[in-house]
Each structure stands twice: as C-alpha cells, then as structure tokens.
Amino acid sequence: EPLTYYHRKTPVGKVLSSNLFATNRIGIVGLGVGTLSAYGKKGEEMDFFELDPDIAVFVNIFDYLQNSRAKLNFFYDDARLALRKTPLKHYDILVIDAFSGDSVPVHLLTTDAIREYRTHMKDKGLILFHISNRYLDLAPVLFSNAKAVNAFALANRNEAQGPALSPSNWMVLTWDRQINDVLVSELQWKENAADMKKEMLRPWTDKYSNIPSVVIPN
C-alpha cells in the first residue's frame, strides 16, 4: 500500500489510480523506496531513473518493487541524460520526484528540461512534479516555466490523512487542453495557484535560476 507523499488520496495517487488517463508507460525520476510502483498494473511498464546506484541496495528493504504488477525498468544516471536514450513520444505520464530535499536539482525543472521531457511524451501525456519542500516554494517557478513553453500548468495538494499519510504538493504540466480540463473538473487541480507576484518570475533555464526568490520565510 503506497504511503507518505504517495498514498491514494494524494494528487499523484488519484491520477495514477484513476481510469481518466493512459498509464501504459510511466517514467519516474527518483526511485526512493519504489513506492509509486505500487500503482503499476499488469501490462504496464514503469521506468525508474535514479542518479545514485547505491539506492538499489537499500530499496530492497521495502517490498514495493517486488509486489508491483507492472514491468519495472531501472536506469542509473542523471535523468536528463538517461531520458535522451529513450524513444520519442514514449511516455503517457512522467513523474519528476527529486525536489524534497534542501538541495534541489534545478536542472530538472528548467525550461530546457521541460522541452526535453515533452519530446518523450505522448500527445495526451502529462508531467507530474512533486514539489513538497520545507524550504522552497517551487510552484511559481513551474507556473512561469510552463508559460514560457506554452504548457498548461495546474497545482494540487493534500493535507495529512493520518499516520504515515503525509501532506504533499504537486504540479502538473500538459500540452493537451482536454487533459487539462479533466484534471480540473474531475480531480480538482487548480490554475494560477501561485501568488500572482511570484508567478511572474523570470523563467528558469539551464543558464539562469534564482533560489533566493523562492525561499519560504521562516
């Protein structure tokens, strides 16, 4: 059973467990303990991209990967480099889950990165960003970046539901208006959830980012 940031009442849990979106091929950047593999169904494939190969030693303490019904594939490399080796228009859903720590890999959320992700997405694909973070509010960055790459952007969050069922913040980008409308009407994702002043941040690129502008005040 998926727990913490990924339980069934989280935004990502509702997307992956619904029948509203194609889920034949899912890419996940950030292995963690493999929790999202619990959503894998027979006939589906999940590709995990993980920078640290030593994670593989510890993830087997948990049984998510062993019990997943999907076919699982693992790529140990920087996600952007590894994704370049996958086919174009390959994924229905791409989950970018690498921003929970106090040192975020900025290169995974720039406009350059998002344009690369798009080439590997199917036409009705969606990209989910897990942006729960105690120190940084990354929503304004992604709203600005989405505008720069002509994508629809939505935000959603959940409160804590009980022991081991954590609150979490997510954003989704898609280039398909119908998918965007379904997220809003069926799963209550929201447009323009960022503070309007912050929403007009200069888009982050591989050559420009500004961490101080998104620090959460204590």
Coordinates of C-alpha atoms in Angstrom, one line a residue:
E1 CA 0.0 0.0 0.0
P2 CA 1.5 3.4 -1.0
L3 CA 2.2 5.7 2.0
T4 CA 3.7 9.1 2.9
Y5 CA 3.7 11.5 -0.1
Y6 CA 2.2 8.9 -2.4
H7 CA -0.9 7.5 -0.7
R8 CA -4.1 7.1 -2.6
K9 CA -5.6 10.4 -1.6
T10 CA -2.6 12.4 -2.8
P11 CA -2.8 14.2 -6.1
V12 CA -0.4 11.7 -7.7
G13 CA -2.3 8.8 -6.1
K14 CA -5.6 10.0 -7.6
V15 CA -4.1 10.4 -11.1
L16 CA -2.3 7.0 -11.1
S17 CA -5.3 5.1 -9.7
S18 CA -7.9 6.7 -11.9
N19 CA -9.1 5.5 -15.3
L20 CA -9.1 9.0 -16.7
F21 CA -5.6 8.9 -18.2
A22 CA -3.5 6.4 -20.2
T23 CA -0.9 4.7 -18.0
N24 CA 0.7 2.2 -20.3
R25 CA 4.2 3.6 -20.0
I26 CA 5.2 5.7 -17.0
G27 CA 8.6 7.3 -16.3
I28 CA 9.6 8.2 -12.8
V29 CA 12.6 10.4 -12.0
G30 CA 13.7 9.5 -8.4
L31 CA 13.5 5.9 -7.1
G32 CA 13.2 6.5 -3.4
V33 CA 11.9 3.2 -1.9
G34 CA 9.9 2.5 -5.0
T35 CA 6.5 3.5 -3.6
L36 CA 5.0 4.6 -6.9
S37 CA 5.5 1.1 -8.3
A38 CA 2.5 0.1 -6.1
Y39 CA 0.3 1.7 -8.7
G40 CA 1.7 -0.4 -11.5
K41 CA -0.8 -2.7 -13.3
K42 CA -0.4 -5.8 -15.3
G43 CA 0.5 -4.8 -18.9
E44 CA 2.1 -1.5 -17.9
E45 CA 5.8 -0.6 -17.8
M46 CA 7.5 1.8 -15.4
D47 CA 10.9 3.2 -16.0
F48 CA 12.7 4.5 -12.9
F49 CA 15.6 7.0 -13.3
E50 CA 17.9 7.2 -10.4
L51 CA 21.2 9.1 -10.1
D52 CA 22.6 7.1 -7.1
P53 CA 23.1 3.4 -7.9
D54 CA 23.6 2.6 -4.2
I55 CA 19.9 3.3 -3.7
A56 CA 19.3 -0.2 -5.2
V57 CA 20.9 -1.8 -2.1
F58 CA 18.5 -0.1 0.3
V59 CA 15.3 -0.1 -1.7
N60 CA 15.0 -3.9 -1.3
I61 CA 14.4 -3.4 2.4
F62 CA 10.9 -2.4 1.3
D63 CA 8.7 -4.7 -0.8
Y64 CA 7.1 -2.3 -3.2
L65 CA 9.2 -3.3 -6.2
Q66 CA 8.8 -7.0 -5.6
N67 CA 5.0 -6.7 -5.4
S68 CA 4.4 -4.4 -8.3
R69 CA 2.3 -5.9 -11.1
A70 CA 3.9 -3.7 -13.8
K71 CA 7.1 -4.5 -15.6
L72 CA 9.8 -2.3 -14.0
N73 CA 13.0 -1.0 -15.7
F74 CA 15.8 0.9 -14.0
F75 CA 18.3 3.5 -15.3
Y76 CA 21.1 4.7 -13.0
D77 CA 22.2 8.0 -14.5
D78 CA 21.3 11.7 -14.5
A79 CA 17.7 11.6 -15.6
R80 CA 18.0 14.1 -18.5
L81 CA 20.9 12.1 -19.9
A82 CA 19.1 8.8 -19.5
L83 CA 15.9 10.1 -21.0
R84 CA 17.7 11.1 -24.1
K85 CA 18.2 7.4 -24.8
T86 CA 14.5 6.6 -24.6
P87 CA 12.2 6.8 -27.7
L88 CA 10.4 10.0 -28.6
K89 CA 6.7 10.1 -27.7
H90 CA 7.3 7.2 -25.3
Y91 CA 5.5 8.1 -22.0
D92 CA 1.9 8.6 -21.0
I93 CA 3.0 10.0 -17.6
L94 CA 6.3 11.3 -16.4
V95 CA 6.8 11.9 -12.7
I96 CA 9.6 14.2 -11.6
D97 CA 10.2 13.4 -7.9
A98 CA 13.6 14.9 -6.9
F99 CA 12.8 18.1 -5.1
S100 CA 12.0 17.2 -1.4
G101 CA 15.5 17.8 0.0
D102 CA 17.2 21.0 0.9
S103 CA 19.4 21.0 -2.2
V104 CA 17.2 20.6 -5.3
P105 CA 18.5 19.6 -8.7
V106 CA 17.5 22.8 -10.5
H107 CA 18.4 21.4 -13.9
L108 CA 15.4 19.0 -13.7
L109 CA 12.8 21.8 -13.7
T110 CA 14.2 24.4 -16.2
T111 CA 12.5 25.3 -19.4
D112 CA 15.3 23.4 -21.2
A113 CA 14.5 20.3 -19.2
I114 CA 10.7 20.6 -19.8
R115 CA 11.2 21.0 -23.5
E116 CA 13.3 17.8 -23.5
Y117 CA 10.6 16.0 -21.4
R118 CA 8.0 17.0 -23.9
T119 CA 9.7 15.2 -26.8
H120 CA 9.4 12.0 -24.9
M121 CA 5.7 12.5 -24.0
K122 CA 2.8 11.1 -26.0
D123 CA 0.4 13.8 -27.3
K124 CA -2.0 13.4 -24.3
G125 CA 0.8 12.9 -21.8
L126 CA 1.2 14.7 -18.6
I127 CA 4.2 15.6 -16.4
L128 CA 3.8 15.5 -12.7
F129 CA 6.2 17.4 -10.5
H130 CA 6.4 16.5 -6.7
I131 CA 7.3 19.9 -5.1
S132 CA 6.8 19.2 -1.4
N133 CA 9.6 21.1 0.3
R134 CA 10.1 22.7 3.7
Y135 CA 12.5 25.4 2.4
L136 CA 11.5 26.3 -1.2
D137 CA 8.2 27.1 -3.0
L138 CA 8.8 25.8 -6.5
A139 CA 5.2 26.4 -7.8
P140 CA 5.9 30.0 -9.0
V141 CA 8.9 28.6 -11.0
L142 CA 6.9 26.0 -12.7
F143 CA 4.0 28.3 -13.5
S144 CA 6.4 30.7 -15.1
N145 CA 8.3 28.0 -16.9
A146 CA 5.0 26.5 -18.2
K147 CA 4.0 29.8 -19.7
A148 CA 7.4 30.0 -21.4
V149 CA 7.0 26.6 -23.0
N150 CA 3.3 27.1 -23.9
A151 CA 2.1 24.4 -21.5
F152 CA -1.0 24.2 -19.3
A153 CA 0.0 24.2 -15.6
L154 CA -2.1 23.2 -12.6
A155 CA -1.4 22.7 -8.9
N156 CA -2.9 20.5 -6.2
R157 CA -2.1 19.4 -2.7
N158 CA -3.5 17.2 0.1
E159 CA -3.5 17.6 3.8
A160 CA -2.2 14.8 6.2
Q161 CA -4.7 12.0 6.3
G162 CA -3.3 10.0 9.3
P163 CA -0.1 8.2 10.5
A164 CA 2.3 7.7 7.5
L165 CA -0.1 9.5 5.2
S166 CA 1.7 12.8 4.6
P167 CA 0.6 16.2 3.1
S168 CA 2.1 16.8 -0.3
N169 CA 2.3 19.4 -3.0
W170 CA 2.2 18.6 -6.7
M171 CA 2.1 20.4 -10.1
V172 CA 1.2 19.0 -13.5
L173 CA 2.1 20.2 -17.0
T174 CA 0.4 19.1 -20.2
W175 CA 0.0 20.5 -23.7
D176 CA -3.4 18.9 -24.2
R177 CA -6.4 21.1 -23.3
Q178 CA -8.7 18.1 -22.8
I179 CA -6.4 16.5 -20.3
N180 CA -6.0 19.9 -18.5
D181 CA -9.8 20.2 -18.3
V182 CA -10.2 16.7 -17.0
L183 CA -7.7 17.4 -14.2
V184 CA -9.6 20.5 -13.2
S185 CA -13.2 19.1 -13.4
E186 CA -12.6 15.5 -12.2
L187 CA -9.7 15.8 -9.8
Q188 CA -9.9 19.5 -8.7
W189 CA -6.5 20.6 -9.8
K190 CA -6.3 24.4 -9.8
E191 CA -5.0 27.0 -12.2
N192 CA -3.0 30.1 -11.1
A193 CA -2.4 28.7 -7.6
A194 CA 0.8 30.6 -7.2
D195 CA 1.0 34.1 -5.7
M196 CA 0.5 36.4 -8.7
K197 CA 3.6 38.4 -8.0
K198 CA 5.7 35.3 -7.8
E199 CA 4.0 33.8 -10.8
M200 CA 5.7 36.4 -12.9
L201 CA 9.2 35.1 -12.0
R202 CA 11.7 35.1 -14.8
P203 CA 11.6 31.6 -16.2
W204 CA 14.5 29.4 -15.1
T205 CA 16.7 27.9 -17.7
D206 CA 19.9 25.9 -17.8
K207 CA 21.8 29.3 -17.7
Y208 CA 19.6 31.1 -15.1
S209 CA 18.0 30.2 -11.8
N210 CA 17.3 32.2 -8.6
I211 CA 16.9 30.1 -5.4
P212 CA 16.6 33.0 -3.0
S213 CA 13.5 34.2 -4.9
V214 CA 11.6 31.0 -3.8
V215 CA 12.8 30.5 -0.3
I216 CA 9.9 30.1 2.2
P217 CA 10.2 32.6 5.0
N218 CA 10.6 31.1 8.5

